[in-house]
XYZ file of C-alpha atoms in Angstrom:
319
model
C 90.449 22.216 183.575
C 88.178 19.301 183.931
C 89.245 16.292 181.958
C 86.305 15.415 179.887
C 88.203 12.750 177.918
C 91.681 11.235 177.718
C 94.879 12.282 176.053
C 94.592 16.084 176.563
C 97.989 17.767 176.295
C 99.895 20.248 178.173
C 101.095 18.340 181.274
C 104.288 17.143 179.492
C 107.321 19.512 178.896
C 108.246 18.280 175.312
C 111.534 19.922 175.515
C 112.197 19.915 171.842
C 115.511 21.680 172.196
C 116.946 18.443 173.671
C 115.927 16.198 170.677
C 119.141 16.880 168.811
C 121.404 15.317 171.455
C 121.690 11.937 172.949
C 122.914 13.107 176.249
C 119.382 13.027 177.727
C 119.619 9.147 177.409
C 122.471 9.228 180.019
C 120.251 10.820 182.570
C 119.910 8.396 185.575
C 116.239 9.271 185.982
C 115.276 8.564 182.395
C 112.736 5.946 181.977
C 110.638 4.506 179.120
C 107.175 3.365 178.351
C 107.208 -0.125 176.869
C 104.743 -0.789 173.871
C 104.165 -3.775 171.643
C 102.010 -3.908 168.668
C 100.148 -0.778 169.926
C 99.601 -2.122 173.316
C 101.068 -0.706 176.621
C 102.992 -2.610 179.241
C 101.000 -1.980 182.465
C 100.902 -3.037 186.121
C 98.080 -5.040 187.619
C 96.497 -1.647 188.724
C 96.432 -0.432 185.120
C 99.564 1.976 185.730
C 102.129 2.355 182.998
C 105.368 0.329 183.629
C 108.331 2.529 183.419
C 111.610 0.708 182.506
C 115.231 1.663 182.682
C 116.637 2.455 179.261
C 119.260 -0.143 179.543
C 116.851 -2.928 180.424
C 117.978 -6.212 178.564
C 114.418 -6.948 177.341
C 114.579 -3.702 175.156
C 117.021 -5.435 172.785
C 113.811 -6.673 171.164
C 113.369 -3.051 170.002
C 114.216 -2.294 166.308
C 115.113 1.345 167.107
C 116.006 3.320 170.145
C 113.350 4.746 172.460
C 111.695 7.919 171.276
C 112.216 10.918 173.678
C 108.736 12.197 174.717
C 109.792 15.028 176.994
C 110.597 15.983 180.660
C 108.550 15.257 183.777
C 109.332 16.267 187.354
C 110.626 12.754 187.797
C 113.008 12.762 184.829
C 113.078 12.366 181.056
C 110.532 9.983 179.498
C 110.802 7.785 176.420
C 108.670 5.269 174.599
C 110.129 2.068 173.138
C 108.388 -0.460 170.794
C 109.321 -4.198 171.283
C 108.672 -4.698 167.587
C 110.847 -7.936 167.464
C 109.305 -9.739 170.445
C 107.022 -12.704 169.941
C 104.719 -13.648 172.901
C 103.833 -17.142 173.923
C 100.171 -16.059 174.431
C 97.494 -15.929 171.690
C 97.579 -12.581 169.800
C 94.893 -13.422 167.243
C 92.633 -10.690 168.400
C 94.951 -7.747 168.211
C 93.679 -5.201 165.784
C 90.034 -6.113 166.228
C 87.538 -3.505 167.367
C 87.524 -5.028 170.873
C 90.901 -6.768 171.934
C 90.656 -8.111 175.495
C 93.750 -10.420 175.225
C 96.657 -9.732 177.341
C 100.308 -10.778 176.753
C 102.965 -11.254 179.627
C 106.680 -10.698 178.877
C 109.029 -12.816 180.850
C 111.102 -9.775 181.811
C 107.993 -8.261 183.494
C 105.980 -11.368 184.924
C 103.851 -9.192 187.218
C 102.757 -6.854 184.240
C 100.971 -7.394 180.992
C 100.580 -5.828 177.563
C 96.992 -4.121 177.508
C 94.942 -2.511 174.818
C 95.099 1.284 175.526
C 91.507 2.000 174.727
C 90.582 -0.001 178.000
C 92.848 2.149 180.100
C 91.586 5.556 178.875
C 89.159 6.503 181.729
C 91.800 6.025 184.483
C 94.888 7.688 182.884
C 96.257 10.867 184.518
C 96.767 13.921 182.122
C 100.516 13.221 182.069
C 100.301 9.436 181.423
C 97.606 10.007 178.842
C 99.762 12.619 176.932
C 102.822 10.398 177.128
C 101.076 7.359 176.014
C 99.308 8.987 173.091
C 102.408 10.690 171.842
C 104.498 7.576 172.172
C 102.048 5.246 170.491
C 101.270 7.798 167.601
C 105.007 8.146 167.008
C 105.686 4.466 167.093
C 102.862 3.909 164.827
C 104.452 6.494 162.409
C 107.805 4.784 162.600
C 106.357 1.517 161.711
C 104.653 2.655 158.511
C 107.369 5.029 157.483
C 110.740 3.126 157.471
C 111.408 3.652 153.983
C 111.976 6.994 152.189
C 109.098 7.943 150.061
C 111.365 9.832 147.709
C 113.877 7.091 146.788
C 112.682 3.921 148.688
C 115.937 3.724 150.657
C 115.430 2.574 154.390
C 115.565 5.736 156.524
C 117.308 6.210 159.888
C 115.999 7.828 162.996
C 117.144 11.120 164.096
C 116.127 13.954 166.598
C 115.443 11.318 169.295
C 112.647 9.836 167.147
C 111.031 12.963 165.831
C 112.662 12.779 162.319
C 113.613 10.038 159.882
C 116.251 10.927 157.325
C 117.193 9.091 154.098
C 120.884 8.293 153.943
C 120.613 8.038 150.252
C 119.045 11.234 149.080
C 119.082 13.237 152.288
C 115.197 13.675 152.505
C 113.966 14.390 156.074
C 110.511 12.940 156.919
C 108.705 14.320 159.794
C 105.714 12.638 161.969
C 102.272 12.995 160.419
C 99.032 13.665 162.244
C 95.846 12.781 160.378
C 92.947 15.448 160.893
C 89.469 13.845 161.628
C 86.237 15.571 162.187
C 83.738 14.171 164.703
C 80.439 16.089 164.949
C 77.509 16.517 167.074
C 74.775 17.015 164.469
C 71.448 18.185 166.040
C 68.048 19.045 164.690
C 65.777 20.504 167.356
C 65.870 18.390 170.422
C 67.457 15.368 168.656
C 71.123 14.318 167.946
C 72.376 12.169 165.043
C 73.987 8.868 165.964
C 75.237 6.086 163.941
C 76.937 2.687 164.180
C 79.698 1.191 161.980
C 79.236 -2.149 160.311
C 81.812 -3.811 162.509
C 80.926 -2.348 165.849
C 79.868 -4.341 168.736
C 76.182 -4.742 169.321
C 74.518 -1.758 170.855
C 77.437 0.706 170.148
C 76.374 3.920 168.643
C 78.374 7.237 168.284
C 78.804 10.456 166.575
C 79.513 10.467 162.836
C 83.110 11.145 161.905
C 85.649 11.059 159.075
C 89.043 12.234 157.684
C 89.588 15.741 156.562
C 90.648 15.768 152.903
C 93.436 17.763 151.185
C 92.344 21.214 150.338
C 89.292 21.048 152.624
C 88.361 22.987 155.696
C 87.129 21.546 158.928
C 83.673 22.961 158.369
C 83.496 21.645 154.836
C 84.675 18.173 156.049
C 81.795 18.035 158.609
C 79.156 18.736 155.913
C 80.669 16.345 153.412
C 81.059 13.471 155.815
C 77.578 13.758 157.244
C 76.099 13.885 153.812
C 78.120 11.098 152.447
C 77.244 8.819 155.156
C 73.562 9.856 156.004
C 72.509 12.303 153.109
C 71.709 14.757 155.978
C 72.560 18.304 154.963
C 74.183 20.508 157.608
C 74.164 24.281 157.932
C 76.265 26.343 160.428
C 79.378 24.271 161.918
C 81.369 25.445 164.946
C 84.416 24.005 166.372
C 84.190 22.775 169.992
C 87.205 20.913 171.197
C 89.877 18.551 170.101
C 91.337 15.227 171.161
C 94.693 13.446 169.951
C 93.689 9.924 169.045
C 96.567 7.592 168.673
C 94.943 4.817 166.813
C 97.090 5.097 164.933
C 97.971 8.970 164.682
C 94.955 11.245 164.328
C 93.727 14.468 165.767
C 89.955 14.504 166.320
C 88.326 17.955 165.761
C 85.021 17.856 167.726
C 82.418 20.041 166.067
C 78.766 21.149 166.363
C 76.505 21.318 163.349
C 72.935 22.232 162.787
C 71.099 19.870 160.348
C 68.868 21.529 157.663
C 67.313 18.167 156.677
C 65.923 15.227 158.587
C 65.399 12.069 156.280
C 68.391 9.613 156.743
C 69.599 7.497 153.822
C 72.646 5.692 155.112
C 75.765 4.620 153.058
C 75.898 0.733 153.920
C 79.663 0.779 153.406
C 80.140 3.399 156.130
C 77.163 2.815 158.410
C 75.074 -0.262 159.582
C 72.465 2.236 161.015
C 71.895 5.945 161.731
C 69.049 7.672 163.694
C 67.939 10.779 165.287
C 67.902 10.266 169.148
C 66.105 12.542 171.508
C 67.630 14.135 174.538
C 65.515 11.963 176.887
C 66.975 8.841 175.150
C 70.450 10.357 175.460
C 70.163 10.566 179.170
C 69.131 7.060 179.346
C 72.172 6.023 177.138
C 74.401 8.026 179.530
C 72.967 6.266 182.445
C 73.268 2.906 180.882
C 69.559 2.126 180.959
C 68.652 2.427 177.291
C 66.870 -0.386 175.783
C 69.477 -1.081 172.988
C 71.989 1.628 172.783
C 75.137 1.203 175.034
C 76.774 3.933 177.021
C 79.672 5.674 175.140
C 82.990 4.548 175.564
C 84.700 6.534 178.507
C 87.813 8.693 177.539
C 86.648 9.276 173.977
C 85.714 12.798 172.794
C 82.472 11.348 171.255
C 81.027 10.555 174.551
C 82.197 13.904 175.924
C 80.409 15.773 173.084
C 77.174 13.801 173.557
C 77.167 14.332 177.261
C 77.785 17.999 177.006
C 74.950 18.408 174.400
C 72.617 16.451 176.711
C 73.452 18.911 179.585
C 73.159 22.133 177.433
C 76.995 22.792 177.836
C 78.116 21.881 174.346
C 79.093 25.386 173.234
C 80.090 26.708 176.681
C 83.860 27.556 176.523
C 84.250 27.270 180.252
C 83.016 23.811 180.110
C 85.878 22.633 177.700
C 88.566 25.166 179.071
C 89.125 26.536 175.582
């Protein structure tokens, strides 16, 4: 299968049957990804740094590393250095574009880097491990206390469960479903830009699926809420795990039944119909004011597939 975007799954043996035992941590070939505030420890050539599980610097982790699964080279984990405080400036962390890098004294030749910038060059295995590890670490960070009785919960099943020692409630990792949609009308596609996005950045419209809602209904509702465009038939195309912090993007295609745009200014700074000729210029990086889509994200893959008349081709996506 051609990798049209990052974080596709299937390369990692998740080995769920091993999560109930700590024996896997004793494997001499076990290694862990190292994360800090959502950023990944990487080498100078943008490769993930893999650390021994007993590395002294991992004492800055609040909880044991999460077992991700098995690879040909051994078990793999993800560890969050939640208690580490860097010397470098970290003020831009959490902003839409974070180009800062932090160096840990235990790994002077490496640095913590924003994962979005690494996406285009990740192998399928690395991408799956990073997406899984970052999403799980994000979930643990926001679910440390029992939602039933507010007692601090403890980690079980190698990081795949949190259990309340007071009331016994088990809590499992969550994934937030999100629809992202290529909405077309004739030879045009609908693109929009968020109020806080960098200048020139446009993308497909997207939004969270609400409780009690189908994917198709979510596509129609989100597009209408943000642009007042009505949508008819909707088809699923492909999906992408999106660990920022823990979503699953359902890429869809929809045919608009109206054309006049009225944006919701709380959601969008602008939205417009863009012709296929313009999209080709966008993809080439030669458009007058719209930047090329971010490499590695499903949004750009959907736009490019539409421009090349492959959007609904199952063979293109490997579905």
